[in-house]
Amino acid sequence: MNISVIGSGYVGTVSAACFAELGHHVVCIDIDPDKVDMINRGEPPIYEDGLEELLSNHAGRTLRATADYDDAVSGTDISFICVGTPSDDDGNIDLSIVKGACASLGAALAKKDRYHVVVVKSTVVPQTTEKVVVPIIEGVSGKKAGVDFGVAMNPEFLREGKAVYDFMHPDKIVVGAIDKRSDDAVSALYAGLDGETIHVDPSTAEMIKYVNNSFLATKISFSNEIGNICKKLGIDTYQVMDAVGRDSRISPYFLNSGAGFGGSCFPKDVKALIGKAREQGYEPVLLNSVIKVNEVQPLLMIDLLESRLGNLGDLTIAVLGLAFKNDTDDIRESRSIPVIQALLERGAVVTAYDPMAGDTMKQLFDDTIVHYCDNAAQALESAHGCLVMTEWDEFRSLNSEFATMKRPLVIDGRNVISCDGIEYVGLCW
Ligand code: NAD
């Protein structure tokens, strides 16, 4: 099938490359000309394991990119909307980017005679596809949903860092279509993949995505709260959760306590669901707590640091790990951000190292504010303390590097450091 993919970020680029790998012809659309050029050169605009290989295999053959909606939409049968859905200042979903993409898509559809299917892959709160996307496209194109064009909501469950693998090996494929014709078109694209396809209506598909993320976020905040209690009692929370996770009703995943969750999805999606619930007159007590625990958690590392070092003013603190998790350069909502902010507010000198995310973090804290280092050893040299914020594999083998610190004090927020001769403090263990 001929597919256009609107938005070339994590979801759009990975989906486009994987659809090409599945044998489809794909055109990426992005308003950022640099991303368009990169994709056409076969270079991924973001880092994802396996993505470079897929793009270099398919770019210039069955995959290309453009900034021109008319060009992309006229030659394809189905368009996936994969643009960002950030939080607004109140934490509610900001649909302005989705609305802009829908207006451009509607204008391109107005010039097209053939039937086309519009698929929302961006994470949007329940009712958005039918109450926001469809009216905009109908209004701009002058066409009728269910007659001239099909509509479906097809949420994406990929994990950053494992996005290509997850797309090709889904646990489930959710298709929330307004009618059978739209459903058939979307479902057919995934033929050949193993995951079971779940057929629902658009609002249910939208809700499934939020519940999926909110449940995982809840597991993490729950584990962090238990970890905080265990720490006070001198109990190893990892031993506790290892045993608890063997209960098949619970599963061993997302039970690691630590500095909390970040990334482009969990924090904003839980907040967006809270906002949607409030709009319906319901105050979601549990979801509010999930966010509250997550905001407190990284700052507990500062408390632990101060309990050992006292006033942090003019002390050098090494922050190891800037990405919100390992194997990505994404720093969105990374737990290292509030930690660096708190260190700077206390007058500490911050040295920082991340295998991939240093350059992205410079956009938030430039290199006159934070001293970015080329490796962990450099960041640790002469530091009075160290905070481990990301679960990078290379941190597991750190050992002699700590010996060059003024005081080898390590506050571990991810349970990755194990070596002798340091003053080790686990966040929840
Ligand atoms: P992103 O910000 O990385 O990428 C969005 C892209 O859209 C950017 O390249 C931007 O230039 C482009 N864009 C903006 N306006 C446009 C327009 N009018 N026309 C064409 N392109 C436009 O976003 P992302 O992380 O890929 O997330 C996209 C959506 O998928 C979000 O709703 C997100 O919640 C959801 N999601 C993300 C993940 C993830 O792990 N990142 C996983 C599942 C779902």
GROMACS .gro file of N, CA and C in nm, residues 47-49 321-323 325-331 353-361 392 394-395:
model
   75
   47TYR      N    1   1.798   0.907   1.723
   47TYR     CA    2   1.868   0.781   1.740
   47TYR      C    3   1.772   0.672   1.785
   48GLU      N    4   1.769   0.563   1.715
   48GLU     CA    5   1.694   0.444   1.758
   48GLU      C    6   1.769   0.322   1.705
   49ASP      N    7   1.788   0.225   1.790
   49ASP     CA    8   1.858   0.105   1.751
   49ASP      C    9   1.792   0.042   1.627
  321GLY      N   10   2.442   1.049   3.362
  321GLY     CA   11   2.316   1.014   3.298
  321GLY      C   12   2.225   1.134   3.286
  322LEU      N   13   2.194   1.170   3.163
  322LEU     CA   14   2.107   1.286   3.136
  322LEU      C   15   1.981   1.242   3.060
  323ALA      N   16   1.992   1.138   2.979
  323ALA     CA   17   1.876   1.088   2.904
  323ALA      C   18   1.773   1.034   3.002
  325LYS      N   19   1.616   0.769   2.992
  325LYS     CA   20   1.648   0.629   3.017
  325LYS      C   21   1.766   0.591   2.928
  326ASN      N   22   1.817   0.470   2.945
  326ASN     CA   23   1.933   0.431   2.866
  326ASN      C   24   1.895   0.406   2.720
  327ASP      N   25   1.998   0.406   2.634
  327ASP     CA   26   1.984   0.376   2.490
  327ASP      C   27   1.900   0.477   2.414
  328THR      N   28   1.894   0.600   2.461
  328THR     CA   29   1.826   0.705   2.385
  328THR      C   30   1.896   0.838   2.414
  329ASP      N   31   1.881   0.934   2.321
  329ASP     CA   32   1.934   1.067   2.347
  329ASP      C   33   1.822   1.162   2.389
  330ASP      N   34   1.705   1.106   2.421
  330ASP     CA   35   1.587   1.186   2.455
  330ASP      C   36   1.595   1.230   2.602
  331ILE      N   37   1.584   1.359   2.626
  331ILE     CA   38   1.591   1.409   2.765
  331ILE      C   39   1.456   1.461   2.814
  353TYR      N   40   2.779   1.395   3.251
  353TYR     CA   41   2.817   1.307   3.139
  353TYR      C   42   2.701   1.214   3.103
  354ASP      N   43   2.679   1.200   2.975
  354ASP     CA   44   2.583   1.101   2.924
  354ASP      C   45   2.641   1.049   2.792
  355PRO      N   46   2.634   0.918   2.767
  355PRO     CA   47   2.690   0.865   2.643
  355PRO      C   48   2.626   0.924   2.518
  356MET      N   49   2.501   0.971   2.526
  356MET     CA   50   2.432   1.019   2.406
  356MET      C   51   2.365   1.155   2.420
  357ALA      N   52   2.324   1.190   2.541
  357ALA     CA   53   2.230   1.302   2.553
  357ALA      C   54   2.292   1.436   2.594
  358GLY      N   55   2.427   1.444   2.595
  358GLY     CA   56   2.491   1.570   2.636
  358GLY      C   57   2.447   1.688   2.549
  359ASP      N   58   2.450   1.667   2.418
  359ASP     CA   59   2.416   1.780   2.328
  359ASP      C   60   2.271   1.824   2.344
  360THR      N   61   2.181   1.726   2.363
  360THR     CA   62   2.040   1.765   2.379
  360THR      C   63   2.021   1.841   2.510
  361MET      N   64   2.091   1.799   2.615
  361MET     CA   65   2.075   1.868   2.744
  361MET      C   66   2.130   2.010   2.738
  392TRP      N   67   2.246   0.354   3.225
  392TRP     CA   68   2.332   0.316   3.114
  392TRP      C   69   2.419   0.197   3.154
  394GLU      N   70   2.715   0.119   3.059
  394GLU     CA   71   2.857   0.149   3.084
  394GLU      C   72   2.881   0.197   3.227
  395PHE      N   73   2.777   0.244   3.295
  395PHE     CA   74   2.797   0.288   3.434
  395PHE      C   75   2.818   0.168   3.527
   0.00000   0.00000   0.00000
